[in-house]
XYZ file of C-alpha atoms in Angstrom:
776
model
C 34.683 90.032 51.663
C 34.921 86.275 51.160
C 34.837 86.036 47.376
C 34.801 82.240 47.516
C 31.242 82.439 48.807
C 30.017 84.846 46.170
C 27.702 83.432 43.501
C 28.785 85.033 40.239
C 25.897 86.478 38.251
C 25.811 88.773 35.237
C 24.086 92.107 35.254
C 21.270 91.542 32.832
C 19.803 94.066 30.460
C 23.077 95.173 28.887
C 23.840 92.810 26.050
C 24.491 95.150 23.137
C 28.057 95.435 21.924
C 30.152 98.481 22.761
C 33.149 100.117 21.148
C 36.444 99.708 22.944
C 36.520 103.400 23.871
C 32.828 103.739 24.786
C 32.185 102.106 28.175
C 28.584 102.312 29.475
C 29.746 101.468 32.986
C 32.068 99.140 34.844
C 31.989 95.535 33.735
C 32.710 93.163 30.845
C 30.867 93.824 27.575
C 30.976 92.379 24.041
C 33.193 94.325 21.643
C 31.002 95.450 18.737
C 33.968 95.817 16.401
C 35.393 92.271 16.571
C 33.623 88.919 16.642
C 34.308 86.969 19.812
C 36.004 89.910 21.530
C 35.024 91.680 24.712
C 35.985 94.845 26.566
C 36.784 95.083 30.268
C 35.672 98.545 31.394
C 37.594 99.398 34.569
C 36.900 102.414 36.752
C 39.836 104.845 36.336
C 39.083 106.659 39.597
C 38.342 109.933 37.816
C 34.746 109.336 36.838
C 35.651 107.495 33.639
C 36.763 104.060 32.540
C 39.821 102.375 31.087
C 38.879 99.967 28.288
C 40.947 96.777 28.008
C 40.371 94.413 25.109
C 40.197 90.659 25.309
C 38.919 87.834 23.127
C 37.468 84.333 23.416
C 40.036 82.670 21.178
C 37.597 82.095 18.336
C 34.463 81.460 20.419
C 31.581 83.892 20.893
C 31.314 86.083 23.980
C 27.954 85.572 25.718
C 27.067 88.795 27.514
C 24.192 87.180 29.405
C 26.231 84.449 31.067
C 29.511 86.387 31.051
C 31.260 83.441 29.401
C 32.947 82.546 26.168
C 30.230 80.380 24.638
C 30.785 76.935 23.173
C 27.559 77.391 21.177
C 28.953 79.898 18.733
C 32.071 80.280 16.611
C 33.443 83.266 14.733
C 34.384 83.121 11.062
C 38.072 82.273 10.559
C 37.995 80.784 14.041
C 41.293 80.380 15.833
C 39.834 77.511 17.849
C 42.069 75.006 16.121
C 45.055 76.831 17.634
C 43.749 76.587 21.162
C 46.003 75.425 23.960
C 45.055 71.881 24.886
C 44.385 71.062 28.539
C 47.413 68.828 29.021
C 49.726 71.665 27.978
C 48.493 74.192 30.543
C 49.250 73.989 34.269
C 45.988 75.797 35.067
C 43.673 73.417 33.195
C 42.626 71.697 36.412
C 40.888 74.926 37.446
C 38.460 74.513 34.534
C 37.277 71.066 35.639
C 34.708 72.479 38.080
C 33.822 75.439 35.853
C 34.543 74.608 32.197
C 33.344 78.045 30.967
C 33.980 81.424 32.613
C 36.627 83.704 34.053
C 38.440 83.042 37.328
C 41.639 83.837 39.222
C 44.390 81.212 39.337
C 46.402 83.374 41.736
C 46.749 87.014 42.677
C 48.552 87.881 39.410
C 47.037 85.417 36.937
C 43.580 85.395 35.294
C 42.314 82.250 33.588
C 39.606 82.087 30.905
C 37.976 78.653 30.707
C 36.390 77.640 27.391
C 35.050 74.104 27.063
C 37.354 73.053 29.875
C 40.433 74.593 28.270
C 42.455 77.235 30.133
C 43.711 80.444 28.517
C 46.045 82.470 30.708
C 46.527 86.207 31.126
C 49.181 87.550 33.493
C 48.183 90.827 35.115
C 50.548 93.739 34.428
C 52.396 95.583 37.184
C 49.912 97.453 39.374
C 47.051 95.056 38.528
C 45.808 92.098 40.556
C 43.325 89.373 39.681
C 40.020 89.854 41.512
C 36.667 88.094 41.380
C 34.172 90.913 40.804
C 30.417 90.709 40.259
C 30.446 93.362 37.557
C 32.749 91.171 35.462
C 31.003 87.884 36.239
C 34.270 86.439 37.489
C 37.999 87.086 37.452
C 39.466 90.325 36.052
C 42.887 92.007 36.163
C 42.055 95.080 38.204
C 44.217 98.039 39.325
C 45.044 98.637 42.951
C 46.539 96.738 45.837
C 43.834 94.580 47.497
C 44.533 93.489 51.045
C 44.317 89.793 50.155
C 46.975 90.095 47.435
C 49.642 92.355 48.922
C 51.450 93.035 52.195
C 50.215 95.143 55.067
C 53.770 95.239 56.420
C 57.130 95.228 54.598
C 59.184 92.041 54.257
C 56.404 89.736 55.471
C 55.477 86.534 53.649
C 51.824 86.086 52.648
C 50.069 83.105 51.136
C 48.402 83.755 47.782
C 44.651 84.281 48.319
C 43.698 81.931 45.478
C 46.526 79.391 45.419
C 48.054 78.081 48.676
C 51.026 76.742 46.720
C 52.103 80.330 46.031
C 53.211 83.079 48.379
C 54.717 86.536 48.086
C 56.585 89.311 49.885
C 56.770 93.096 49.470
C 59.685 95.475 49.986
C 57.281 98.123 51.258
C 53.725 98.036 52.617
C 51.163 97.617 49.810
C 53.879 97.665 47.116
C 54.065 95.350 44.099
C 54.660 91.826 45.500
C 57.505 89.484 44.542
C 56.009 86.049 43.804
C 57.367 82.708 44.986
C 56.093 79.170 44.562
C 56.282 76.080 46.760
C 57.102 72.754 45.136
C 54.182 70.791 43.729
C 52.222 69.091 46.459
C 53.355 71.691 48.973
C 51.434 74.608 50.450
C 52.676 77.771 52.115
C 51.868 78.248 55.797
C 52.005 81.838 57.009
C 52.292 80.804 60.650
C 55.659 79.132 60.073
C 56.623 80.922 56.824
C 57.408 77.531 55.301
C 56.354 75.330 52.392
C 55.060 72.091 53.888
C 53.962 68.678 52.510
C 56.793 68.037 50.051
C 55.958 66.446 46.659
C 57.487 66.571 43.201
C 57.614 69.909 41.343
C 60.675 70.154 39.050
C 63.274 70.157 41.826
C 66.340 72.380 41.972
C 69.455 70.275 41.403
C 71.856 73.009 40.220
C 71.920 76.779 40.521
C 70.435 78.720 37.635
C 67.277 80.081 36.085
C 64.970 77.686 34.236
C 61.731 77.830 32.266
C 58.659 76.029 33.510
C 58.452 73.219 30.915
C 54.649 73.223 30.987
C 54.375 76.971 30.523
C 57.459 78.875 29.438
C 55.731 82.119 30.331
C 56.850 81.141 33.843
C 60.349 80.486 35.146
C 62.088 79.772 38.420
C 65.440 80.564 39.976
C 67.441 77.989 41.927
C 69.871 79.433 44.464
C 72.200 77.067 46.280
C 72.122 77.284 50.060
C 74.280 75.470 52.573
C 71.664 72.714 52.618
C 69.463 72.445 49.546
C 68.159 75.261 47.353
C 66.009 78.374 47.518
C 63.474 78.379 44.665
C 61.950 81.623 43.401
C 59.039 81.808 41.030
C 58.619 84.495 38.352
C 56.382 85.203 35.364
C 57.015 86.806 31.997
C 54.568 89.415 30.722
C 53.081 90.557 27.417
C 52.944 87.051 25.872
C 56.706 86.585 26.185
C 58.414 83.291 27.051
C 61.522 82.638 29.109
C 64.549 81.892 26.928
C 66.992 79.755 28.926
C 69.802 80.549 26.516
C 69.623 84.355 26.864
C 68.148 84.194 30.392
C 65.505 86.788 29.498
C 61.797 86.925 28.724
C 61.504 87.323 24.951
C 58.793 87.495 22.349
C 59.237 84.070 20.712
C 58.095 85.412 17.371
C 61.443 87.115 16.802
C 62.645 83.531 16.144
C 59.773 82.787 13.774
C 60.908 80.761 10.786
C 60.617 82.147 7.253
C 61.360 80.076 4.149
C 64.445 81.212 2.228
C 65.082 78.103 0.113
C 63.635 74.680 -0.706
C 63.987 72.024 1.967
C 62.861 70.943 5.393
C 63.819 72.985 8.444
C 63.208 72.677 12.184
C 60.703 74.968 13.867
C 62.777 77.191 16.215
C 59.786 77.382 18.578
C 59.074 73.682 19.013
C 61.489 70.763 18.645
C 58.723 68.367 17.559
C 57.826 70.400 14.464
C 59.465 71.163 11.151
C 58.657 73.212 8.058
C 58.685 72.162 4.431
C 59.549 74.970 2.006
C 58.619 74.481 -1.672
C 58.447 76.959 -4.566
C 55.092 76.665 -6.335
C 54.025 78.910 -9.202
C 56.906 81.222 -8.526
C 56.036 81.670 -4.842
C 57.510 80.066 -1.741
C 55.018 77.897 0.131
C 55.539 76.988 3.790
C 53.903 73.952 5.443
C 54.309 72.848 9.067
C 54.433 69.201 10.166
C 54.810 67.345 13.451
C 57.027 64.450 14.395
C 55.308 61.540 16.225
C 54.945 61.700 19.981
C 58.315 61.031 21.623
C 60.253 62.173 18.538
C 61.889 65.478 17.624
C 63.259 67.009 14.435
C 66.973 66.514 13.848
C 68.710 68.633 11.184
C 71.361 66.601 9.365
C 72.313 69.335 6.888
C 70.736 72.676 5.875
C 67.340 71.796 4.416
C 67.690 68.090 5.251
C 66.648 66.283 8.410
C 64.483 63.600 9.994
C 62.459 62.749 13.078
C 64.507 60.951 15.737
C 63.791 59.670 19.235
C 63.979 62.371 21.897
C 66.769 61.244 24.201
C 67.597 64.736 25.486
C 70.924 65.009 23.657
C 69.818 67.369 20.927
C 69.166 71.094 20.796
C 71.195 72.185 23.796
C 71.304 75.742 22.399
C 67.647 75.709 21.392
C 66.125 79.033 22.583
C 63.021 77.460 24.117
C 64.158 73.846 24.321
C 62.117 73.059 27.447
C 58.875 74.655 26.231
C 55.789 72.734 25.156
C 54.652 75.487 22.814
C 51.270 75.526 21.063
C 51.212 74.944 17.338
C 50.604 78.370 15.816
C 52.065 80.637 18.481
C 52.927 83.494 16.125
C 50.962 85.375 13.514
C 51.439 83.960 10.026
C 51.847 87.273 8.237
C 55.281 88.890 8.271
C 54.393 92.513 8.972
C 58.058 93.570 8.990
C 58.208 92.659 5.283
C 55.977 95.692 4.680
C 58.743 97.985 6.078
C 56.599 99.746 8.696
C 59.582 101.318 10.485
C 61.632 104.403 9.665
C 64.465 103.632 7.179
C 67.396 102.050 8.978
C 65.389 101.181 12.110
C 65.253 97.505 13.124
C 61.831 95.820 12.899
C 60.912 92.740 14.986
C 57.840 90.509 14.720
C 55.461 90.210 17.656
C 52.822 87.650 18.581
C 50.264 90.331 19.485
C 48.852 93.304 17.587
C 50.211 95.264 15.822
C 52.477 92.196 15.280
C 55.673 94.238 14.937
C 57.814 96.601 16.976
C 60.338 99.154 15.755
C 63.698 99.772 17.356
C 65.031 103.187 18.384
C 65.436 106.028 15.908
C 68.930 106.643 14.466
C 71.365 108.899 16.314
C 70.355 112.519 15.929
C 66.649 111.691 15.557
C 63.735 111.373 17.964
C 60.474 109.502 17.577
C 58.814 106.141 18.079
C 60.803 104.244 15.443
C 57.929 104.440 12.979
C 58.256 108.193 12.608
C 61.606 109.828 13.376
C 62.399 113.538 13.368
C 65.822 115.173 13.368
C 64.854 118.502 14.903
C 66.302 117.830 18.369
C 69.047 115.622 19.692
C 67.918 112.624 21.790
C 69.109 111.989 25.326
C 72.813 111.154 25.302
C 73.539 113.332 22.247
C 74.173 117.025 21.708
C 74.416 119.363 18.743
C 72.417 121.851 16.730
C 70.022 121.796 13.781
C 69.499 118.062 14.008
C 73.207 117.256 13.638
C 74.121 115.329 16.760
C 77.075 113.561 18.310
C 77.522 111.515 21.499
C 77.396 113.515 24.760
C 78.511 110.976 27.374
C 78.653 113.376 30.341
C 75.260 114.928 29.468
C 76.627 118.490 29.709
C 74.966 119.641 26.491
C 78.196 119.589 24.468
C 79.314 116.773 22.129
C 82.263 114.614 23.182
C 83.934 115.330 19.854
C 84.001 118.561 17.881
C 80.863 119.073 15.757
C 80.673 122.060 13.294
C 83.177 123.968 15.477
C 82.337 126.550 18.142
C 82.145 130.264 17.454
C 84.314 132.501 19.655
C 81.236 134.042 21.234
C 80.158 130.705 22.749
C 83.625 129.062 23.093
C 84.897 129.015 26.698
C 88.490 128.758 25.409
C 88.492 130.732 22.121
C 92.295 130.565 21.756
C 92.717 126.893 22.725
C 91.127 123.847 21.099
C 88.740 122.227 23.620
C 85.834 120.499 21.847
C 84.497 119.152 25.158
C 84.085 122.717 26.586
C 84.701 121.209 30.059
C 84.559 123.805 32.850
C 85.079 122.187 36.289
C 84.622 125.279 38.474
C 81.840 126.819 36.362
C 83.620 130.146 35.900
C 82.899 130.139 32.116
C 86.588 129.530 31.428
C 87.277 126.060 30.067
C 89.691 123.763 31.902
C 92.115 123.791 28.946
C 92.798 127.512 29.415
C 92.057 127.967 33.142
C 95.187 128.216 35.325
C 93.127 127.348 38.442
C 90.725 124.623 37.322
C 89.040 124.091 40.716
C 89.093 127.828 41.667
C 90.576 127.171 45.137
C 93.219 129.928 44.886
C 96.109 127.574 44.113
C 97.439 127.513 40.556
C 97.215 124.174 38.740
C 100.988 123.807 38.631
C 101.154 123.827 42.447
C 97.745 122.253 43.223
C 97.829 118.743 44.728
C 94.101 118.336 43.905
C 93.649 120.119 40.586
C 90.024 119.132 40.048
C 88.840 119.361 43.687
C 88.910 122.608 45.703
C 91.279 122.270 48.724
C 92.631 125.676 49.652
C 94.746 124.372 52.579
C 96.526 121.819 50.318
C 96.763 119.333 53.210
C 98.682 116.163 52.361
C 99.253 114.253 55.600
C 100.571 111.102 53.893
C 102.919 113.169 51.674
C 102.000 111.305 48.513
C 101.741 114.471 46.458
C 97.958 114.278 46.414
C 95.487 115.992 48.693
C 94.449 114.178 51.909
C 93.300 110.640 51.331
C 90.086 109.751 53.131
C 88.107 110.701 50.022
C 86.455 113.742 51.611
C 87.275 117.243 50.409
C 88.985 119.164 53.217
C 86.627 122.119 52.888
C 83.753 119.904 54.071
C 85.746 117.270 56.018
C 84.638 117.132 59.682
C 88.119 115.808 60.585
C 90.492 117.337 58.000
C 93.604 116.177 59.903
C 92.399 112.621 60.637
C 91.320 110.099 58.000
C 87.627 109.285 58.617
C 85.900 108.377 55.389
C 82.651 107.519 57.219
C 82.353 111.137 58.523
C 80.422 109.921 61.562
C 79.433 112.795 63.871
C 77.068 111.463 66.550
C 76.497 114.689 68.445
C 76.250 116.783 65.276
C 78.700 119.419 66.503
C 80.597 119.543 63.214
C 83.596 117.700 64.655
C 83.764 114.091 63.475
C 83.859 111.294 66.030
C 87.380 110.390 64.902
C 88.730 113.710 66.175
C 86.121 114.661 68.804
C 87.229 114.020 72.389
C 83.545 113.876 73.466
C 81.744 112.209 70.558
C 78.276 112.157 72.140
C 78.517 115.619 73.752
C 77.522 114.440 77.239
C 80.421 116.125 79.022
C 82.326 112.898 79.581
C 85.569 112.469 77.669
C 85.518 109.477 75.287
C 88.504 107.852 76.985
C 86.434 107.411 80.154
C 82.890 107.313 78.712
C 81.181 103.922 79.167
C 78.764 104.851 76.316
C 80.906 106.974 74.031
C 78.229 107.366 71.337
C 75.095 107.793 73.518
C 74.768 110.725 75.958
C 74.792 109.388 79.546
C 76.386 111.930 81.825
C 75.414 109.815 84.874
C 77.488 106.863 83.544
C 75.087 104.328 85.148
C 76.413 100.747 84.834
C 74.120 98.441 86.844
C 75.901 95.159 86.097
C 79.395 96.588 86.379
C 80.523 95.183 83.032
C 82.131 98.406 81.898
C 79.398 99.294 79.421
C 76.788 101.802 80.511
C 73.126 100.857 80.813
C 72.272 103.363 78.063
C 74.126 101.278 75.477
C 73.991 97.760 76.904
C 72.691 96.103 73.719
C 72.989 98.963 71.227
C 76.350 100.696 71.468
C 75.764 103.377 68.811
C 72.086 104.010 69.562
C 70.788 103.290 66.049
C 67.927 101.061 67.322
C 69.659 97.950 65.931
C 70.947 95.528 68.575
C 74.684 94.954 68.385
C 74.297 91.292 67.418
C 72.514 92.371 64.202
C 74.345 95.662 63.578
C 77.139 95.483 60.996
C 78.718 98.681 62.380
C 78.164 99.006 66.116
C 80.301 102.178 66.212
C 78.487 103.990 63.400
C 74.754 104.760 63.676
C 74.653 105.659 59.967
C 75.440 102.078 58.893
C 73.053 99.407 60.156
C 73.066 96.588 57.606
C 74.686 95.471 54.374
C 72.678 97.098 51.602
C 73.483 97.602 47.908
C 69.917 98.529 46.896
C 71.006 102.104 46.134
C 73.902 100.958 43.973
C 75.507 103.429 41.583
C 76.974 102.281 38.288
C 80.483 103.598 37.626
C 81.594 103.081 34.010
C 85.373 102.873 33.791
C 85.546 103.161 29.994
C 82.460 105.262 29.208
C 83.422 106.148 25.653
C 83.349 102.537 24.457
C 80.571 101.468 22.086
C 79.757 98.364 24.103
C 76.882 97.145 26.235
C 76.671 98.700 29.718
C 76.338 96.317 32.677
C 72.871 95.197 33.751
C 72.630 94.897 37.536
C 69.722 93.041 39.193
C 69.270 93.373 42.967
C 67.943 90.605 45.241
C 67.630 89.841 48.960
C 67.394 93.449 50.178
C 70.635 94.450 48.525
C 72.815 91.520 49.634
C 72.721 89.655 46.302
C 73.579 91.276 42.971
C 73.439 89.727 39.485
C 75.264 91.155 36.453
C 73.745 89.757 33.261
C 75.751 90.909 30.224
C 79.254 91.109 28.782
C 80.319 94.711 29.375
C 83.302 97.035 29.629
C 84.864 97.462 33.102
C 82.351 98.816 35.578
C 81.583 99.060 39.293
C 78.304 98.602 41.169
C 78.983 101.006 44.022
C 77.267 100.988 47.418
C 76.500 104.215 49.279
C 78.111 103.430 52.664
C 81.606 104.845 53.219
C 83.715 102.813 55.670
C 87.182 102.816 57.207
C 88.291 99.624 58.981
C 86.159 96.918 57.403
C 85.724 93.192 56.821
C 84.134 92.602 53.411
C 82.912 89.149 52.383
C 80.598 87.441 49.920
C 80.218 84.632 47.391
C 81.225 84.618 43.715
C 79.166 82.430 41.369
C 79.613 82.627 37.564
C 76.969 80.859 35.462
C 78.531 81.613 32.061
C 80.182 78.613 30.368
C 81.791 80.403 27.422
C 83.876 83.365 28.663
C 86.934 83.646 30.919
C 87.231 87.250 32.111
C 87.226 89.281 35.330
C 85.023 89.205 38.407
C 85.856 91.020 41.633
C 85.148 93.859 44.042
C 86.428 97.308 45.036
C 87.058 98.936 48.408
C 88.245 102.325 49.724
C 86.549 103.826 46.668
C 87.026 107.599 46.789
C 86.458 108.540 43.174
C 86.401 106.892 39.762
C 90.171 107.435 39.664
C 91.117 106.340 43.221
C 90.211 102.935 44.678
C 91.503 99.431 45.407
C 90.271 96.618 43.159
C 90.529 92.851 43.624
C 90.132 91.060 40.277
C 89.990 87.347 39.445
C 90.422 86.047 35.885
C 89.607 82.526 34.768
C 92.294 82.100 32.087
C 95.344 83.855 30.682
C 94.517 85.926 27.629
C 96.424 88.222 25.296
C 94.393 91.120 23.889
C 96.495 94.245 23.272
C 98.568 93.003 26.206
C 98.663 89.991 28.505
C 96.132 89.430 31.297
C 97.188 86.481 33.417
C 94.981 83.902 35.060
C 94.346 84.334 38.766
C 94.033 87.108 41.330
C 95.384 90.637 41.127
C 95.003 93.361 43.742
C 95.653 96.844 42.433
C 95.712 100.374 43.736
C 93.993 102.546 41.148
C 95.437 106.054 41.365
C 94.666 107.237 37.858
C 95.814 110.505 36.373
C 93.148 110.378 33.665
C 90.194 108.698 35.372
C 87.771 106.568 33.324
C 88.733 105.937 29.718
C 90.917 103.778 27.514
C 94.095 104.264 29.587
C 92.420 103.146 32.800
C 90.721 100.236 31.004
C 94.090 99.059 29.660
C 95.666 99.376 33.104
C 92.930 97.212 34.597
C 93.445 94.547 31.937
C 97.204 94.088 32.045
C 98.749 92.071 34.900
C 101.342 94.604 36.042
C 101.700 98.123 37.348
C 100.983 100.943 34.904
C 102.554 104.380 35.318
C 100.111 107.101 36.397
C 97.245 104.583 36.423
C 97.602 101.470 38.592
C 99.979 99.810 41.036
C 100.038 96.017 41.343
C 100.039 95.198 45.076
C 99.614 91.400 44.992
C 99.183 88.563 42.498
C 98.394 84.838 42.627
C 98.236 83.192 39.183
C 97.870 79.601 40.364
C 94.136 79.212 39.819
C 91.293 80.714 37.817
C 87.610 80.570 38.649
C 85.384 77.759 37.369
C 81.778 78.243 36.228
C 78.894 77.075 38.414
C 81.140 76.848 41.469
C 80.534 78.927 44.593
C 83.599 80.683 46.055
C 83.564 82.622 49.313
C 85.852 85.657 49.697
C 86.908 87.505 52.853
C 88.853 90.766 52.947
C 90.285 92.433 56.022
C 91.201 96.092 55.449
C 92.714 98.177 58.215
C 93.580 101.514 56.556
C 94.687 102.940 59.918
C 97.762 100.691 59.789
C 97.880 100.471 55.988
C 97.294 96.700 55.914
C 94.916 94.382 54.056
C 94.530 90.604 53.698
C 92.460 88.491 51.292
C 91.190 84.907 51.615
C 89.224 82.731 49.195
C 87.449 79.469 49.990
C 85.794 76.706 47.989
C 83.557 74.966 50.488
C 85.796 74.608 53.559
C 88.959 74.426 51.435
C 91.135 77.529 51.458
C 92.015 78.383 47.852
C 94.343 81.284 48.640
C 95.638 83.489 51.453
C 97.347 86.664 50.282
C 99.214 87.212 53.524
C 99.485 90.798 54.721
C 99.523 93.364 51.930
C 100.827 96.788 52.891
C 99.649 100.032 51.304
C 98.436 103.174 53.094
C 97.530 105.310 50.101
C 93.765 105.237 50.641
C 92.281 105.546 54.112
C 88.783 104.174 53.483
C 85.796 104.813 51.246
C 82.868 103.062 49.616
C 82.588 99.370 48.694
C 81.465 97.926 45.378
C 81.416 94.999 42.960
C 83.570 94.833 39.831
C 83.170 93.173 36.419
C 85.161 93.390 33.192
C 83.984 91.628 30.006
C 82.267 88.853 31.989
C 78.554 88.043 32.032
C 76.203 86.012 34.234
C 77.901 86.832 37.543
C 76.212 86.452 40.923
C 77.563 88.057 44.087
C 75.499 86.609 46.932
C 75.372 86.618 50.730
C 77.351 89.864 50.705
C 78.294 91.297 54.077
C 80.434 94.166 55.294
C 81.287 94.759 58.951
C 83.023 97.691 60.636
C 85.833 96.141 62.667
C 88.678 97.861 64.498
C 90.282 94.682 65.817
C 93.278 93.106 64.095
C 92.739 89.403 63.162
C 95.263 86.984 64.644
C 96.916 86.046 61.323
C 97.265 89.695 60.344
C 98.674 90.580 63.764
C 101.199 87.729 63.594
C 102.520 88.966 60.238
C 102.654 92.534 61.551
C 104.762 91.401 64.500
C 107.192 89.576 62.213
C 107.467 92.457 59.748
C 110.973 93.957 59.690
């Protein structure tokens, strides 16, 4: 239906107010409990209605016209706090219809009152629709055809706003919004923004608030020529804080008088507060500097208005926001101690105007009420006494109240963790065959992994090294971490003389991975017709296939990334990974202990490349990647540190490539081995180091790794633009024969790995081959 042609009318005859939980039907009705409020009654699909409250910002709701009326005001009106038209990017929509509800775009509803625009962003799952029952725009559940994608990964213009467009990962899924520059419109036919004008342009990479509405923000990503600009919106009345790079409730920064004096308003650089004790009580008054001036604090409690030349308030949380005057509720609800004792309380701009943090350890509840009857997720214990349970096995990491012999899996040996690898009800500390493979621990080359044949082809004292347990390895005598088995006969392609099972031996098969017993080759090029453009038969043409010899790997994709904590017992912040561009761009937002974002593809011979970009200006720690990952104790890691630093030991500036072959696995010992720039017994072996240069913030660096585990050789390059920063030369180590790939961080925040690509490649690059030939 063409909603633009619909004349919006109100269903007459229903003008009486309703309670928020008593909907007479679908539509918008006055709320009988609050002056100037209304209730959107939305069909819940089960014969009932979901009631969603709204208000007219101090005006009266007129049920007959379906508008917020300029002819009536509520007592204690908030009209004086209204957003003025020049502060709202949607005000132009109210010029043609100064009163009423409309849709600014598929995810944004606008309420116009006397020509002023009041914005509501629809929550996930809702879209803005013009509906007769609501006399205009309403945030409504569902995925309407005009506001989502009929096919995955297509770009669609926003139904209401041609400047905006969106894409969906899956058909009819929640769209990801983008925005063309001002003066530009999105054209679906060419998938381009055309008619360039002057929206705040991208000049550097980063994430920035929309200065006219900090509930919106945009990301600038540097491309080879120019920038890619992505548009996003905060929800629940939050604003984008450029300092923390997150959407936050601004009221957590709300100023409260503590002493006499004048103090800047943390929510608006033009305003300041005057705090004065009168009659034994602190009085707070808010004042504004003249237009073009901002408040400058000279000393605590002392300041003045100065010209705004852009040099002040660099660390100001919302320095680019033109915030309305009274954004937050005046009353400090947290002062009334609404939360459970010891629980953090934060102010909010919306009812109930506060939020409580999580309950203390050992308690469950909503932060207002906490009960100690059961242990929360991540803790274990009995009778409300809880301790951390990091492996979620139901037993505390440290001993708590002791364990009675009846329930102790090692009654004669102290083992607070009660770890039992093989599940035989005998704890590892007193089990002489931990993995129950028939070989005693003292003689077992894989103590924690069952491997009855004890194969060790590389004679390193550890079980075979392609990362696959021999009992399930489809080529136990040949390293093949990818486990590819095209014909599904249980014999991996690496050791199967007829990989596709067509009766033609691989050495003479012109399509070794696609059955073609006739061996037809019309053009005589040596490749059979059955695999002319798609060698492995995975329906991806070779020119777009990252692994033409492996039908299980079609494209670079980290969307199913797994977080591997390398020091899980530490009381620090875990990494926060954000995935973009179909799994080829990963952001890590916070300062965390060492961790890996691990992909799910396991590869042997591989070229691994991507771009490092660190936005943080204050820290100097590690960024990198891992390859041939076989477990959290066995992998290669390439790390790059900005500056030399002494913590418990010295970590030098520059690159380090290490073989992690840890006896303990994740924990303090492995963390320390990752930090220090040297080999560490039973933990890590330093394979290569270059301490000439550290990374610089806001600079894009391109890495390229060649790894050929079949010949035990690897080589690393790094580029800045077209300048080669380093070439490791050939590095020789054949300990690990392939595995999964991942991204690595250690105590460094605001990292972007972009344009990531991995390619299966059996050839030997010229530089690597030259060094091999000259090797003694």
